[in-house]
Amino acid sequence: MPRRRALLRLGIVLPLAGPALLPIMARAAGPAVNWPTRPVRLILPDAPGSGNDTTARLIAPSLESALGQPFVVENRGGAGGRIGVEAAFNAPADGYSFLLGNAGSNGINAAIYPDLPYDLATAFEPVALLVQGPNVLVANTTALPVSDLPGLIAALRTRPGALDYASGGIGSSAHMSMELFKAQAGVDVVHVPYRGTPAMAQSVIAGETALMFANLVNVMPYIERGELKPLAVTARAPWPGLPGVPTVAETLPGFETLAWNGILAPRGTPAPIRARLHEALLTLRNPEMERRMRGMGGELVVSTPEAFQARIAADIAQWKQLAARTGIRAE
């Protein structure tokens, strides 16, 4: 033993006997060694056919290929995303249930629901921000004959409260983006909620409402057909998928809202499992997957957990500030 202590002081580590080493290795490796051994649930706070649902069904086969078990997409839409988030919050933290959350369910809801049974900033362990993309401001230029964002703001200021905008309901990304725009631009447009993007888009196309913000992925077909005119995107930089369309921030400095989704684990899910899932998600970074996400109007990211946590915190702070300023609350 004296010789062993002397060698350790010199930085020389003697190997342990094989049988003694095995239990230590097993404890260090933890549950990730045997995970997953059965199908994994990917809970979505969205209805089938949504942009988030499309993302989930694109990535599930890749995760199965990387990890050897099916990733089963479970749609739990409703109540602005609360139903799905609460299902994931109440799920065992054993690595067999994850949440594919989004900017509404895991950002905006923290600001507009005063009675959430969890703190969205701390209730989950972020694994990776997967996809992000801008919202886009679109208008019916027959009902509202403008060609650019400064012209729109000027027109709205001359007609306060005379025009309507469409959204997917109180607390939706479309609603909150427009309320942020109204606050920063100093304009008054009346909110008309609809159920889902198709109904919103048709209301603007028909001239029932004059304009709306929407996730780019959801309105790109209408833009391509010339039924809706894009006036600006909400990212900080111009979006490659809409060449020539400026940013809102060019007219209203600092304006930014992003649609995003990402994978979160119930708090307490073992770190080795989260790390292994993150490694599997990195395999999504391939040209074909990036091409398909761009075609949907998004950018494939696959961030670090820390970067995802920062994104969530920034969104929650932004929307809480807006809700306090405007009095927006979910009904």
Coordinates of C-alpha atoms in Angstrom, one line a residue:
M1 CA 0.0 0.0 0.0
P2 CA 2.8 2.6 0.7
R3 CA 4.2 1.9 -2.8
R4 CA 0.7 2.4 -4.3
R5 CA 0.3 5.7 -2.5
A6 CA 3.7 6.9 -3.7
L7 CA 2.8 6.1 -7.3
L8 CA -0.5 7.9 -7.0
R9 CA 1.3 11.0 -5.8
L10 CA 3.4 10.8 -9.0
G11 CA 0.2 10.6 -11.1
I12 CA 0.7 6.8 -11.9
V13 CA -2.5 4.8 -11.5
L14 CA -2.2 1.1 -11.1
P15 CA -5.0 -0.9 -12.8
L16 CA -7.6 -2.6 -10.6
A17 CA -8.3 -6.3 -10.9
G18 CA -10.8 -7.1 -13.7
P19 CA -13.7 -8.3 -11.5
A20 CA -13.3 -5.3 -9.2
L21 CA -13.5 -2.9 -12.1
L22 CA -16.8 -4.2 -13.6
P23 CA -19.2 -2.9 -11.0
I24 CA -17.5 0.5 -11.1
M25 CA -17.8 0.6 -14.9
A26 CA -21.4 -0.4 -14.7
R27 CA -22.3 2.3 -12.2
A28 CA -20.4 5.0 -14.2
A29 CA -22.1 4.0 -17.5
G30 CA -25.5 4.3 -15.9
P31 CA -28.8 3.6 -17.6
A32 CA -27.7 4.8 -21.0
V33 CA -25.9 1.4 -21.6
N34 CA -29.3 -0.3 -21.7
W35 CA -31.4 2.5 -23.1
P36 CA -33.7 2.3 -25.0
T37 CA -35.0 -1.3 -24.6
R38 CA -38.6 -0.6 -25.7
P39 CA -40.5 2.1 -27.7
V40 CA -40.1 5.7 -26.7
R41 CA -43.0 8.2 -26.6
L42 CA -42.6 11.5 -28.3
I43 CA -45.5 13.6 -27.0
L44 CA -46.7 16.5 -29.1
P45 CA -48.9 19.4 -27.7
D46 CA -50.3 19.7 -31.3
A47 CA -52.9 18.2 -33.6
P48 CA -52.0 15.8 -36.4
G49 CA -51.0 17.7 -39.6
S50 CA -49.4 20.7 -37.8
G51 CA -45.9 21.9 -38.5
N52 CA -44.7 20.3 -35.3
D53 CA -46.4 17.0 -36.2
T54 CA -44.7 17.0 -39.6
T55 CA -41.3 17.6 -37.9
A56 CA -41.9 14.7 -35.4
R57 CA -42.8 12.3 -38.2
L58 CA -39.7 13.3 -40.2
I59 CA -37.3 12.7 -37.3
A60 CA -38.9 9.6 -35.7
P61 CA -37.5 7.1 -38.3
S62 CA -34.0 8.6 -37.9
L63 CA -34.1 8.3 -34.2
E64 CA -35.3 4.7 -34.5
S65 CA -32.4 3.9 -36.9
A66 CA -29.9 5.5 -34.5
L67 CA -31.2 4.0 -31.3
G68 CA -32.8 0.7 -32.3
Q69 CA -36.3 1.4 -30.9
P70 CA -39.4 3.0 -32.4
F71 CA -40.2 6.6 -31.5
V72 CA -44.0 6.7 -31.3
V73 CA -45.5 10.1 -32.0
E74 CA -48.4 10.8 -29.6
N75 CA -50.5 13.8 -30.5
R76 CA -52.0 15.5 -27.4
G77 CA -53.3 18.8 -28.8
G78 CA -55.7 21.2 -27.2
A79 CA -55.9 24.1 -24.7
G80 CA -53.1 26.0 -26.4
G81 CA -50.6 23.1 -25.9
R82 CA -51.4 22.7 -22.2
I83 CA -52.8 19.1 -22.5
G84 CA -49.7 17.7 -24.2
V85 CA -47.2 19.6 -21.9
E86 CA -49.0 18.4 -18.8
A87 CA -49.0 14.8 -20.1
A88 CA -45.2 15.0 -20.5
F89 CA -44.8 16.8 -17.2
N90 CA -46.7 13.9 -15.4
A91 CA -44.8 11.2 -17.3
P92 CA -42.2 9.1 -15.5
A93 CA -38.7 10.5 -15.9
D94 CA -37.4 7.2 -17.1
G95 CA -36.3 8.1 -20.6
Y96 CA -39.4 6.6 -22.3
S97 CA -41.4 9.8 -22.6
F98 CA -40.2 13.1 -24.2
L99 CA -41.9 16.3 -25.2
L100 CA -41.5 17.9 -28.6
G101 CA -42.4 21.4 -27.4
N102 CA -42.7 24.6 -29.3
A103 CA -42.6 28.4 -28.9
G104 CA -46.2 28.5 -27.8
S105 CA -46.4 25.5 -25.5
N106 CA -43.1 26.1 -23.8
G107 CA -42.7 29.9 -24.2
I108 CA -45.8 31.9 -24.6
N109 CA -47.9 29.8 -22.2
A110 CA -45.7 30.8 -19.3
A111 CA -46.9 34.4 -19.8
I112 CA -50.6 34.0 -20.5
Y113 CA -51.7 31.1 -18.2
P114 CA -51.5 32.2 -14.6
D115 CA -52.6 28.8 -13.3
L116 CA -50.0 26.4 -14.8
P117 CA -49.3 23.6 -12.4
Y118 CA -45.6 23.8 -13.3
D119 CA -42.9 26.4 -14.1
L120 CA -42.1 26.1 -17.8
A121 CA -38.6 27.5 -17.1
T122 CA -37.7 24.6 -14.8
A123 CA -40.2 21.7 -15.3
F124 CA -38.2 20.1 -18.1
E125 CA -34.7 19.2 -19.0
P126 CA -33.9 20.7 -22.5
V127 CA -32.3 18.2 -24.8
A128 CA -32.0 20.2 -28.1
L129 CA -33.6 23.0 -30.0
L130 CA -34.4 21.2 -33.3
V131 CA -35.9 23.6 -35.9
Q132 CA -36.5 27.3 -35.9
G133 CA -38.0 29.7 -38.5
P134 CA -39.6 33.1 -38.8
N135 CA -43.1 34.2 -38.7
V136 CA -44.1 36.2 -41.7
L137 CA -46.4 39.2 -41.9
V138 CA -48.8 38.8 -44.8
A139 CA -51.6 41.0 -46.1
N140 CA -54.5 41.2 -48.6
T141 CA -53.3 44.1 -50.7
T142 CA -56.7 44.5 -52.3
A143 CA -58.3 45.3 -48.9
L144 CA -55.1 47.1 -47.8
P145 CA -53.2 48.5 -50.8
V146 CA -49.7 48.7 -49.4
S147 CA -46.4 47.5 -50.8
D148 CA -44.1 47.5 -47.9
L149 CA -43.9 47.6 -44.1
P150 CA -43.4 51.4 -43.6
G151 CA -46.4 51.9 -45.9
L152 CA -48.5 49.4 -43.9
I153 CA -47.6 51.2 -40.6
A154 CA -48.5 54.6 -42.1
A155 CA -51.9 53.2 -43.4
L156 CA -52.7 51.6 -40.0
R157 CA -51.9 54.8 -38.1
T158 CA -54.4 56.8 -40.3
R159 CA -57.2 54.2 -39.5
P160 CA -56.8 53.2 -35.9
G161 CA -59.2 50.4 -34.9
A162 CA -60.7 50.2 -38.4
L163 CA -59.0 47.0 -39.7
D164 CA -59.0 43.5 -38.4
Y165 CA -56.2 40.9 -38.2
A166 CA -56.5 37.1 -38.0
S167 CA -54.9 34.7 -35.6
G168 CA -55.2 31.2 -34.4
G169 CA -56.6 32.3 -31.0
I170 CA -55.5 34.1 -27.8
G171 CA -51.9 33.2 -27.0
S172 CA -51.1 31.7 -30.4
S173 CA -47.8 32.7 -32.0
A174 CA -49.8 34.7 -34.6
H175 CA -51.7 36.6 -31.9
M176 CA -48.6 37.4 -29.8
S177 CA -46.5 38.4 -32.8
M178 CA -49.1 40.9 -33.9
E179 CA -49.6 42.3 -30.4
L180 CA -45.9 42.8 -30.1
F181 CA -46.0 44.5 -33.5
K182 CA -48.9 46.8 -32.4
A183 CA -47.0 47.8 -29.3
Q184 CA -43.8 48.6 -31.1
A185 CA -45.4 50.3 -34.2
G186 CA -48.0 52.3 -32.2
V187 CA -50.9 51.0 -34.3
D188 CA -54.4 49.7 -33.5
V189 CA -55.7 46.6 -35.3
V190 CA -58.6 44.5 -34.0
H191 CA -58.0 40.9 -33.2
V192 CA -60.2 38.2 -34.8
P193 CA -59.4 34.7 -33.7
Y194 CA -59.9 31.6 -35.9
R195 CA -59.3 27.9 -35.5
G196 CA -56.1 27.0 -37.3
T197 CA -54.0 28.5 -40.1
P198 CA -56.2 27.5 -43.1
A199 CA -59.2 29.4 -41.6
M200 CA -56.9 32.4 -40.8
A201 CA -55.5 32.4 -44.3
Q202 CA -58.8 32.1 -46.0
S203 CA -60.1 35.1 -44.0
V204 CA -57.3 37.3 -45.2
I205 CA -57.6 36.0 -48.8
A206 CA -61.3 36.7 -48.8
G207 CA -60.8 40.2 -47.3
E208 CA -62.7 39.4 -44.1
T209 CA -59.5 40.4 -42.2
A210 CA -56.7 42.5 -43.7
L211 CA -53.5 40.9 -42.4
M212 CA -51.9 38.4 -40.1
F213 CA -48.7 37.0 -38.8
A214 CA -48.2 33.3 -39.4
N215 CA -45.5 30.6 -39.2
L216 CA -43.8 30.7 -42.6
V217 CA -44.2 26.9 -42.9
N218 CA -47.9 27.2 -42.7
V219 CA -48.5 30.0 -45.3
M220 CA -45.8 29.4 -47.9
P221 CA -48.2 27.7 -50.3
Y222 CA -50.5 30.8 -50.2
I223 CA -47.5 33.0 -50.8
E224 CA -46.3 30.9 -53.7
R225 CA -49.7 31.1 -55.3
G226 CA -49.9 34.9 -54.9
E227 CA -52.9 34.7 -52.6
L228 CA -51.1 36.5 -49.8
K229 CA -48.4 39.2 -50.0
P230 CA -45.4 38.8 -47.6
L231 CA -44.4 42.2 -46.2
A232 CA -41.8 41.2 -43.7
V233 CA -40.3 38.3 -41.8
T234 CA -39.7 38.3 -38.0
A235 CA -36.2 36.9 -37.9
R236 CA -33.3 39.3 -37.3
A237 CA -31.9 38.6 -40.8
P238 CA -33.6 38.1 -44.2
W239 CA -34.9 34.6 -44.8
P240 CA -33.4 32.7 -47.7
G241 CA -36.8 31.1 -48.5
L242 CA -38.3 34.6 -49.1
P243 CA -35.7 36.5 -51.1
G244 CA -36.3 40.2 -51.3
V245 CA -38.7 40.2 -48.3
P246 CA -37.2 42.5 -45.5
T247 CA -37.3 41.9 -41.8
V248 CA -39.6 43.7 -39.4
A249 CA -36.5 44.7 -37.5
E250 CA -35.4 46.9 -40.4
T251 CA -38.4 49.1 -39.6
L252 CA -38.8 48.4 -35.9
P253 CA -35.3 47.8 -34.5
G254 CA -35.0 44.8 -32.1
F255 CA -38.3 43.1 -33.3
E256 CA -37.9 39.4 -33.4
T257 CA -40.3 36.4 -32.9
L258 CA -39.3 32.9 -34.0
A259 CA -41.3 29.7 -34.3
W260 CA -39.3 26.8 -33.0
N261 CA -39.6 23.3 -31.7
G262 CA -37.3 21.1 -29.6
I263 CA -37.1 18.0 -27.5
L264 CA -37.4 18.3 -23.7
A265 CA -37.3 15.5 -21.0
P266 CA -39.3 15.4 -17.8
R267 CA -37.1 16.8 -15.0
G268 CA -35.1 14.0 -13.4
T269 CA -34.6 12.0 -16.6
P270 CA -31.0 10.6 -16.2
A271 CA -28.3 12.7 -17.8
P272 CA -26.8 9.7 -19.6
I273 CA -30.1 9.0 -21.4
R274 CA -30.4 12.7 -22.4
A275 CA -26.8 12.7 -23.6
R276 CA -27.4 9.6 -25.8
L277 CA -30.6 11.1 -27.2
H278 CA -28.7 14.3 -28.1
E279 CA -26.1 12.2 -29.9
A280 CA -28.8 10.5 -31.9
L281 CA -30.4 13.9 -32.8
L282 CA -27.0 15.1 -34.2
T283 CA -27.4 12.4 -36.9
L284 CA -30.3 14.6 -38.3
R285 CA -27.7 17.0 -39.5
N286 CA -27.5 15.7 -43.0
P287 CA -28.1 17.4 -46.4
E288 CA -31.4 15.6 -47.0
M289 CA -32.9 16.4 -43.7
E290 CA -31.7 20.0 -43.9
R291 CA -33.3 20.3 -47.4
R292 CA -36.6 19.0 -46.2
M293 CA -36.7 21.4 -43.2
R294 CA -35.9 24.3 -45.5
G295 CA -38.7 23.3 -47.8
M296 CA -41.0 23.6 -44.8
G297 CA -39.8 27.1 -44.0
G298 CA -37.5 26.1 -41.1
E299 CA -33.8 25.8 -40.3
L300 CA -32.5 22.6 -38.8
V301 CA -30.4 23.5 -35.7
V302 CA -29.9 20.7 -33.2
S303 CA -28.5 22.9 -30.5
T304 CA -26.8 22.2 -27.2
P305 CA -29.1 21.8 -24.2
E306 CA -27.6 25.0 -22.9
A307 CA -28.5 27.0 -26.0
F308 CA -32.0 25.6 -26.0
Q309 CA -32.4 26.6 -22.3
A310 CA -31.3 30.2 -23.2
R311 CA -33.9 30.3 -26.1
I312 CA -36.7 29.2 -23.8
A313 CA -35.7 31.7 -21.1
A314 CA -35.5 34.6 -23.6
D315 CA -38.9 33.8 -25.0
I316 CA -40.6 33.5 -21.6
A317 CA -39.1 36.9 -20.6
Q318 CA -40.2 38.5 -23.8
W319 CA -43.8 37.3 -23.6
K320 CA -44.2 37.9 -19.9
Q321 CA -43.2 41.5 -20.5
L322 CA -45.7 41.9 -23.4
A323 CA -48.5 40.2 -21.3
A324 CA -47.8 42.6 -18.4
R325 CA -47.9 45.6 -20.8
T326 CA -51.1 44.6 -22.6
G327 CA -53.0 42.5 -20.1
I328 CA -53.2 39.5 -22.4
R329 CA -54.5 36.4 -20.6
A330 CA -55.7 33.0 -22.0
E331 CA -59.4 32.5 -21.7

